[in-house]
Short mmCIF file of C-alpha atoms in Angstrom, two decimals:
data_model
loop_
_atom_site.label_atom_id
_atom_site.label_comp_id
_atom_site.label_asym_id
_atom_site.label_seq_id
_atom_site.Cartn_x
_atom_site.Cartn_y
_atom_site.Cartn_z
CA MET A 3 16.00 -69.02 34.18
CA ALA A 4 13.63 -68.04 36.58
CA VAL A 5 9.91 -68.32 35.69
CA ASN A 6 7.87 -65.59 37.27
CA LYS A 7 3.86 -65.35 36.32
CA PHE A 8 4.25 -62.31 33.90
CA MET A 9 6.07 -64.50 31.56
CA ILE A 10 4.37 -65.49 28.76
CA VAL A 11 5.84 -69.40 27.98
CA ASP A 12 5.30 -70.57 24.28
CA ASN A 13 4.89 -74.40 24.44
CA ARG A 14 3.85 -74.97 21.10
CA THR A 15 6.54 -77.18 18.28
CA PHE A 16 8.71 -75.51 15.80
CA LYS A 17 6.73 -76.97 12.93
CA GLN A 18 3.21 -75.58 14.54
CA ARG A 19 4.84 -71.87 15.24
CA ALA A 20 6.40 -71.78 11.95
CA VAL A 21 2.14 -72.78 10.23
CA ASP A 22 1.01 -69.33 12.07
CA PHE A 23 3.35 -67.62 11.14
CA GLY A 24 2.89 -68.04 7.82
CA ARG A 25 -0.61 -67.24 8.06
CA SER A 26 -0.89 -64.99 10.00
CA ALA A 27 2.43 -62.56 8.73
CA MET A 28 1.85 -61.55 5.20
CA PHE A 29 -0.56 -63.96 3.50
CA TRP A 30 -3.66 -63.16 5.60
CA LYS A 31 -7.13 -63.52 4.76
CA GLY A 32 -9.78 -60.09 4.72
CA ARG A 33 -11.05 -58.77 7.09
CA LYS A 34 -14.84 -58.45 7.89
CA LYS A 35 -16.66 -55.31 10.16
CA GLY A 36 -19.49 -54.91 9.91
CA SER A 37 -19.97 -53.36 6.49
CA ILE A 38 -16.14 -52.01 6.20
CA HIS A 39 -14.03 -55.29 4.52
CA THR A 40 -10.70 -56.08 3.03
CA ARG A 41 -10.09 -58.25 0.08
CA ASP A 42 -7.85 -61.35 -0.11
CA ILE A 43 -4.32 -61.42 -0.70
CA THR A 44 -3.19 -63.68 -3.30
CA TRP A 45 -0.25 -65.07 -4.70
CA ASP A 46 -0.89 -63.09 -7.96
CA ASP A 47 -1.23 -59.49 -5.91
CA LEU A 48 2.59 -60.21 -5.03
CA ARG A 49 3.84 -61.08 -8.28
CA GLU A 50 1.87 -57.66 -9.39
CA VAL A 51 4.11 -55.94 -6.64
CA PHE A 52 7.42 -57.89 -7.86
CA PHE A 53 6.96 -58.82 -10.90
CA PRO A 54 4.39 -56.46 -12.43
CA LYS A 55 3.33 -57.33 -16.71
CA ASP A 56 2.04 -54.09 -18.06
CA PHE A 57 1.84 -50.17 -17.68
CA ASN A 58 -1.50 -50.52 -15.87
CA GLU A 59 0.21 -52.72 -12.72
CA LYS A 60 3.97 -51.48 -12.88
CA TYR A 61 1.86 -47.33 -11.88
CA GLY A 62 -0.85 -49.17 -9.87
CA TYR A 63 0.63 -47.07 -7.28
CA LEU A 64 -1.28 -43.80 -7.95
CA GLY A 65 -4.52 -45.73 -8.47
CA TYR A 66 -7.01 -46.78 -11.07
CA ILE A 67 -5.18 -46.09 -14.44
CA TYR A 68 -6.54 -49.31 -16.04
CA THR A 69 -6.99 -49.14 -19.07
CA THR A 70 -6.93 -51.49 -22.22
CA GLU A 71 -3.12 -51.54 -24.08
CA GLY A 72 -3.59 -50.08 -27.53
CA SER A 73 -6.66 -47.94 -26.87
CA ASP A 74 -7.10 -44.10 -27.39
CA ILE A 75 -7.54 -43.49 -23.78
CA SER A 76 -4.47 -45.44 -22.81
CA GLU A 77 -2.27 -43.59 -25.58
CA VAL A 78 -3.77 -40.13 -24.06
CA ILE A 79 -3.42 -41.16 -20.42
CA ARG A 80 -0.08 -42.57 -20.31
CA PRO A 81 2.16 -39.08 -20.66
CA LEU A 82 0.09 -38.06 -17.32
CA VAL A 83 0.36 -40.94 -15.06
CA LEU A 84 4.49 -40.28 -16.56
CA ALA A 85 4.90 -36.66 -15.36
CA MET A 86 3.06 -38.55 -11.41
CA ASP A 87 4.93 -40.63 -11.83
CA LYS A 88 8.30 -38.65 -12.06
CA LYS A 89 6.48 -35.98 -9.52
CA ALA A 90 5.78 -38.43 -6.79
CA LYS A 91 8.39 -40.75 -6.78
CA PRO A 92 11.09 -40.14 -4.36
CA ALA A 93 14.43 -40.38 -5.76
CA LEU A 94 15.29 -43.36 -3.70
CA CYS A 95 12.46 -45.25 -3.26
CA PRO A 96 11.69 -48.22 -5.38
CA ARG A 97 8.73 -48.61 -7.92
CA TRP A 98 7.87 -52.33 -6.41
CA PHE A 99 8.33 -50.90 -1.93
CA LEU A 100 5.46 -48.41 -3.15
CA ARG A 101 2.94 -51.29 -4.93
CA LEU A 102 4.04 -53.37 -2.05
CA LEU A 103 2.96 -50.38 0.87
CA ASP A 104 0.13 -49.34 -1.76
CA LEU A 105 -0.61 -53.13 -1.26
CA PHE A 106 -0.38 -53.65 2.26
CA GLY A 107 -1.58 -49.93 3.09
CA ASN A 108 -4.67 -48.92 0.45
CA ASP A 109 -5.68 -52.99 -0.35
CA LYS A 110 -4.79 -51.95 -4.10
CA SER A 111 -8.36 -49.13 -3.87
CA ILE A 112 -8.59 -45.38 -3.72
CA VAL A 113 -10.89 -45.68 -1.20
CA ARG A 114 -9.88 -48.38 1.37
CA VAL A 115 -7.42 -48.32 3.71
CA ARG A 116 -6.50 -52.06 4.80
CA ASN A 117 -3.51 -50.49 7.31
CA ARG A 118 -3.78 -47.37 8.46
CA ARG A 119 0.69 -46.12 9.17
CA LEU A 120 1.37 -48.16 5.41
CA SER A 121 -1.18 -45.57 3.97
CA MET A 122 -0.76 -42.55 5.77
CA LEU A 123 3.13 -44.26 4.92
CA ILE A 124 2.25 -44.47 0.69
CA TRP A 125 0.86 -40.71 1.52
CA ARG A 126 3.40 -38.88 2.88
CA LEU A 127 6.30 -40.56 0.30
CA THR A 128 3.99 -40.39 -2.88
CA LYS A 129 3.32 -36.21 -1.13
CA GLY A 130 -0.69 -37.34 -2.37
CA ILE A 131 -0.40 -37.82 -5.58
CA ARG A 132 -3.26 -40.25 -6.80
CA PHE A 133 -5.09 -40.80 -9.42
CA MET A 134 -8.62 -41.45 -9.10
CA ASP A 135 -10.66 -42.16 -12.29
CA TRP A 136 -11.15 -42.31 -15.15
CA LYS A 137 -14.14 -41.95 -17.56
CA THR A 138 -16.00 -40.55 -20.91
CA LYS A 139 -19.11 -38.29 -20.09
CA TRP A 140 -21.59 -37.95 -22.76
CA GLU A 141 -19.67 -38.35 -26.06
CA TRP A 142 -17.22 -41.06 -26.34
CA TYR A 143 -14.35 -38.23 -26.97
CA ASP A 144 -15.74 -36.66 -23.50
CA LEU A 145 -12.65 -37.54 -20.75
CA ARG A 146 -12.85 -36.05 -17.47
CA ILE A 147 -9.50 -38.15 -15.37
CA ASN A 148 -9.67 -37.05 -12.05
CA ILE A 149 -6.44 -36.59 -9.67
CA ILE A 150 -4.89 -35.45 -6.63
CA ALA A 151 -2.07 -33.79 -7.45
CA ASP A 152 -0.63 -29.88 -7.57
CA ARG A 153 -1.28 -27.34 -10.64
CA GLU A 154 1.11 -28.48 -13.02
CA LEU A 155 -0.50 -31.97 -13.01
CA GLN A 156 -3.82 -30.50 -12.52
CA ASP A 157 -2.93 -27.55 -15.72
CA MET A 158 -2.16 -31.22 -17.56
CA ALA A 159 -4.92 -33.05 -16.75
CA SER A 160 -6.83 -30.06 -17.91
CA LYS A 161 -5.68 -29.43 -20.85
CA ILE A 162 -5.37 -34.06 -21.81
CA GLU A 163 -9.24 -33.06 -21.83
CA LYS A 164 -9.60 -30.84 -23.97
CA ASP A 165 -7.45 -31.71 -26.64
CA TYR A 166 -8.56 -35.48 -26.98
CA TYR A 167 -12.40 -33.73 -26.83
CA ALA A 168 -11.24 -30.96 -29.39
CA LYS A 169 -10.20 -34.07 -31.78
CA GLY A 170 -13.30 -36.29 -30.59
CA GLU A 171 -15.17 -33.63 -32.11
CA GLN A 172 -13.26 -33.38 -35.28
CA LYS A 173 -12.92 -36.91 -35.94
CA GLU A 174 -17.44 -37.07 -35.37
CA ALA A 175 -18.27 -33.73 -37.40
CA LEU A 176 -15.75 -35.48 -39.98
CA ILE A 177 -17.90 -38.77 -40.27
CA GLU A 178 -20.68 -36.61 -40.45
CA LEU A 179 -19.78 -34.48 -42.95
CA THR A 180 -18.90 -37.43 -45.27
CA ASN A 181 -21.93 -39.33 -44.44
CA ILE A 182 -24.38 -36.45 -45.00
CA ASN A 183 -22.08 -36.19 -48.66
CA LEU A 184 -22.65 -40.18 -49.60
CA GLU A 185 -26.45 -39.21 -49.67
CA ASP A 186 -26.48 -36.54 -51.60
CA GLU A 187 -24.51 -38.66 -54.14
CA ASN A 188 -26.97 -41.06 -53.98
#
């Protein structure tokens, strides 16, 4: 084989090339350029992709849905997340693939982009449906849900917010009434 001056010849041993490939292929360190920083990918991140252990890890590709299991908010948000998953997940696409794209494309974040092409791919596959945030604002029962989705899912989120607020307000009023009744008896 003739060697010309434009050919790239790799003189490293197989072991050196394998070690170099292992470092660069999947488990690369996070990058930092100015104020932009991506996180390091760990073995636990890959475990979450292929073997999710709870609801948050299973549907994490939709965005920020972290709640504690068995909490009131977890029980309220769960139907919305399941409806979002039903609309966002393509029929023949497994969830582990979407979680993998979220890890390597979006860095498991709602604001960071680690790889632009993978980020756009997950955006197209999930039709742009994303769970941005949830929070309680003024009272423990004043729930705010922020999602990017179609009108049907937006309406569902609004109904969940209103229902949670109404039930919380009723509980608060009941507690207040029982405290007033106890004070009157004393």
